[in-house]
PDB file of C-alpha atoms in Angstrom:
ATOM      1  CA  MET G   1      37.018 -12.087 -16.114  1.00 60.00           C
ATOM      2  CA  THR G   2      34.026  -9.829 -16.432  1.00 76.00           C
ATOM      3  CA  PHE G   3      32.368  -7.843 -13.690  1.00 81.00           C
ATOM      4  CA  VAL G   4      28.628  -7.250 -13.450  1.00 87.00           C
ATOM      5  CA  THR G   5      27.505  -4.290 -11.345  1.00 89.00           C
ATOM      6  CA  LYS G   6      23.954  -4.729 -10.101  1.00 92.00           C
ATOM      7  CA  LEU G   7      22.151  -1.597  -8.946  1.00 93.00           C
ATOM      8  CA  THR G   8      18.897  -1.664  -6.977  1.00 95.00           C
ATOM      9  CA  PHE G   9      16.937   1.578  -6.577  1.00 96.00           C
ATOM     10  CA  GLN G  10      14.030   2.006  -4.140  1.00 96.00           C
ATOM     11  CA  SER G  11      11.818   5.019  -3.483  1.00 96.00           C
ATOM     12  CA  GLY G  12       8.352   6.029  -2.395  1.00 94.00           C
ATOM     13  CA  ASN G  13       8.215   8.491  -5.297  1.00 94.00           C
ATOM     14  CA  ARG G  14       7.702   6.430  -8.458  1.00 95.00           C
ATOM     15  CA  TYR G  15       8.069   9.369 -10.869  1.00 95.00           C
ATOM     16  CA  GLU G  16      11.356  10.587  -9.407  1.00 95.00           C
ATOM     17  CA  LEU G  17      12.635   6.997  -9.380  1.00 95.00           C
ATOM     18  CA  GLU G  18      11.715   6.466 -13.050  1.00 95.00           C
ATOM     19  CA  ASP G  19      13.304   9.761 -14.061  1.00 95.00           C
ATOM     20  CA  GLU G  20      16.561   9.074 -12.182  1.00 94.00           C
ATOM     21  CA  VAL G  21      16.941   5.467 -13.399  1.00 95.00           C
ATOM     22  CA  SER G  22      16.114   6.392 -17.018  1.00 94.00           C
ATOM     23  CA  SER G  23      18.650   9.215 -17.094  1.00 93.00           C
ATOM     24  CA  LEU G  24      21.286   6.943 -15.513  1.00 92.00           C
ATOM     25  CA  LYS G  25      20.681   4.234 -18.140  1.00 93.00           C
ATOM     26  CA  GLU G  26      20.976   6.854 -20.885  1.00 92.00           C
ATOM     27  CA  LEU G  27      24.261   8.135 -19.410  1.00 90.00           C
ATOM     28  CA  VAL G  28      25.732   4.628 -19.088  1.00 89.00           C
ATOM     29  CA  GLU G  29      24.811   3.746 -22.683  1.00 88.00           C
ATOM     30  CA  LYS G  30      26.240   7.042 -24.022  1.00 89.00           C
ATOM     31  CA  LYS G  31      29.542   6.121 -22.387  1.00 86.00           C
ATOM     32  CA  GLY G  32      29.526   2.808 -24.246  1.00 85.00           C
ATOM     33  CA  ALA G  33      28.716   0.316 -21.495  1.00 85.00           C
ATOM     34  CA  GLU G  34      26.298  -2.579 -21.869  1.00 87.00           C
ATOM     35  CA  CYS G  35      23.311  -1.907 -19.633  1.00 89.00           C
ATOM     36  CA  LYS G  36      20.395  -4.251 -18.899  1.00 91.00           C
ATOM     37  CA  GLY G  37      17.194  -2.966 -17.413  1.00 88.00           C
ATOM     38  CA  PRO G  38      15.663  -1.175 -15.738  1.00 92.00           C
ATOM     39  CA  HIS G  39      13.612  -4.088 -14.475  1.00 94.00           C
ATOM     40  CA  ALA G  40      10.614  -3.128 -12.357  1.00 94.00           C
ATOM     41  CA  GLN G  41       9.775  -5.115  -9.241  1.00 93.00           C
ATOM     42  CA  PRO G  42       6.169  -5.259  -7.987  1.00 95.00           C
ATOM     43  CA  PRO G  43       5.442  -2.326  -5.646  1.00 95.00           C
ATOM     44  CA  GLU G  44       5.670  -3.232  -1.978  1.00 95.00           C
ATOM     45  CA  SER G  45       3.097  -1.876   0.445  1.00 95.00           C
ATOM     46  CA  VAL G  46       4.615  -1.129   3.861  1.00 93.00           C
ATOM     47  CA  ARG G  47       2.609  -0.598   7.033  1.00 93.00           C
ATOM     48  CA  VAL G  48       4.219   0.957  10.110  1.00 89.00           C
ATOM     49  CA  PRO G  49       2.447   1.022  13.487  1.00 86.00           C
ATOM     50  CA  GLN G  50       2.415   4.337  15.372  1.00 87.00           C
ATOM     51  CA  TYR G  51       2.062   4.540  19.150  1.00 86.00           C
ATOM     52  CA  ARG G  52       0.858   7.491  21.205  1.00 83.00           C
ATOM     53  CA  ASN G  53       3.266   6.565  24.016  1.00 83.00           C
ATOM     54  CA  LEU G  54       5.298   3.583  25.199  1.00 79.00           C
ATOM     55  CA  ALA G  55       2.348   1.809  26.816  1.00 75.00           C
ATOM     56  CA  PRO G  56       0.961  -1.059  24.715  1.00 73.00           C
ATOM     57  CA  GLY G  57      -2.428  -0.713  23.086  1.00 76.00           C
ATOM     58  CA  ASP G  58      -2.553   3.062  22.682  1.00 81.00           C
ATOM     59  CA  GLU G  59      -2.033   3.462  18.922  1.00 85.00           C
ATOM     60  CA  PHE G  60      -2.644   5.896  16.118  1.00 86.00           C
ATOM     61  CA  SER G  61      -3.724   4.433  12.807  1.00 88.00           C
ATOM     62  CA  PRO G  62      -0.735   2.837  11.021  1.00 89.00           C
ATOM     63  CA  TRP G  63       1.329   4.776   8.531  1.00 90.00           C
ATOM     64  CA  GLU G  64       1.078   3.153   5.092  1.00 94.00           C
ATOM     65  CA  TYR G  65       3.225   3.832   2.057  1.00 93.00           C
ATOM     66  CA  THR G  66       4.343   2.137  -1.153  1.00 96.00           C
ATOM     67  CA  VAL G  67       7.953   1.376  -2.092  1.00 96.00           C
ATOM     68  CA  TYR G  68       8.836   1.128  -5.800  1.00 97.00           C
ATOM     69  CA  SER G  69      11.950  -0.748  -6.966  1.00 97.00           C
ATOM     70  CA  ARG G  70      13.999  -0.850 -10.154  1.00 96.00           C
ATOM     71  CA  LYS G  71      17.044  -2.984 -10.984  1.00 96.00           C
ATOM     72  CA  LEU G  72      19.780  -2.130 -13.473  1.00 93.00           C
ATOM     73  CA  GLU G  73      22.895  -4.106 -14.497  1.00 92.00           C
ATOM     74  CA  ILE G  74      26.119  -2.764 -16.006  1.00 89.00           C
ATOM     75  CA  HIS G  75      28.172  -5.449 -17.746  1.00 86.00           C
ATOM     76  CA  GLY G  76      31.906  -5.376 -18.187  1.00 75.00           C
ATOM     77  CA  ASN G  77      32.782  -1.705 -18.010  1.00 75.00           C
ATOM     78  CA  ASP G  78      34.434  -1.326 -14.605  1.00 78.00           C
ATOM     79  CA  HIS G  79      35.360   2.358 -15.041  1.00 82.00           C
ATOM     80  CA  ILE G  80      31.769   3.440 -15.719  1.00 82.00           C
ATOM     81  CA  ALA G  81      30.396   1.196 -12.958  1.00 79.00           C
ATOM     82  CA  ARG G  82      32.863   2.768 -10.499  1.00 82.00           C
ATOM     83  CA  GLU G  83      31.815   6.237 -11.658  1.00 86.00           C
ATOM     84  CA  VAL G  84      28.134   5.380 -11.105  1.00 84.00           C
ATOM     85  CA  GLY G  85      28.983   4.071  -7.633  1.00 82.00           C
ATOM     86  CA  HIS G  86      30.335   7.493  -6.665  1.00 87.00           C
ATOM     87  CA  MET G  87      27.373   9.461  -8.025  1.00 89.00           C
ATOM     88  CA  ALA G  88      25.077  11.411  -5.716  1.00 91.00           C
ATOM     89  CA  PHE G  89      21.408  10.422  -5.886  1.00 91.00           C
ATOM     90  CA  PRO G  90      18.428  12.262  -4.348  1.00 92.00           C
ATOM     91  CA  GLU G  91      17.819  11.505  -0.668  1.00 93.00           C
ATOM     92  CA  SER G  92      14.417  10.045  -1.524  1.00 93.00           C
ATOM     93  CA  ILE G  93      16.080   7.207  -3.484  1.00 95.00           C
ATOM     94  CA  HIS G  94      17.830   4.336  -1.716  1.00 95.00           C
ATOM     95  CA  VAL G  95      20.584   2.746  -3.827  1.00 94.00           C
ATOM     96  CA  GLU G  96      22.247  -0.644  -3.292  1.00 94.00           C
ATOM     97  CA  ILE G  97      25.253  -1.700  -5.363  1.00 91.00           C
ATOM     98  CA  GLU G  98      26.441  -5.279  -5.762  1.00 91.00           C
ATOM     99  CA  VAL G  99      29.461  -6.295  -7.827  1.00 85.00           C
ATOM    100  CA  GLU G 100      29.630  -9.842  -9.141  1.00 83.00           C
ATOM    101  CA  GLN G 101      32.632 -11.413 -10.840  1.00 79.00           C
ATOM    102  CA  LYS G 102      31.726 -13.614 -13.818  1.00 73.00           C
ATOM    103  CA  LYS G 103      34.165 -16.222 -15.068  1.00 69.00           C
ATOM    104  CA  PRO G 104      34.053 -17.422 -18.690  1.00 66.00           C
ATOM    105  CA  LEU G 105      32.337 -20.735 -19.415  1.00 64.00           C
ATOM    106  CA  GLY G 106      34.723 -23.640 -19.081  1.00 63.00           C
ATOM    107  CA  HIS G 107      36.923 -21.762 -16.605  1.00 59.00           C
ATOM    108  CA  ARG G 108      38.552 -24.178 -14.147  1.00 64.00           C
ATOM    109  CA  ARG G 109      38.548 -23.555 -10.445  1.00 60.00           C
ATOM    110  CA  ASP G 110      41.997 -23.570  -8.892  1.00 55.00           C
TER     111      ASP G 110
END
């Protein structure tokens, strides 16, 4: 059985995100793992209301910012995927890790 490690990176700083994801992909490929991506998601515009106090209706203008996302997949190399999972990333980058187990085609369920 093969494992696929799916990494999702999100940040408000597009340049730092690109730099971090590109260097990670380079590192993973140097170590001999199959890496797919990075795949860019459309930027998401987020709007957060700000209130002067707890009373309704008394607001500042909303805080608006953009979140950029990139997805990367590591196929089959569990050791490298585990190593990436323990890496420290900048605080400005949010990282989600999902591990999926792939069974070969024609594999019977027991």
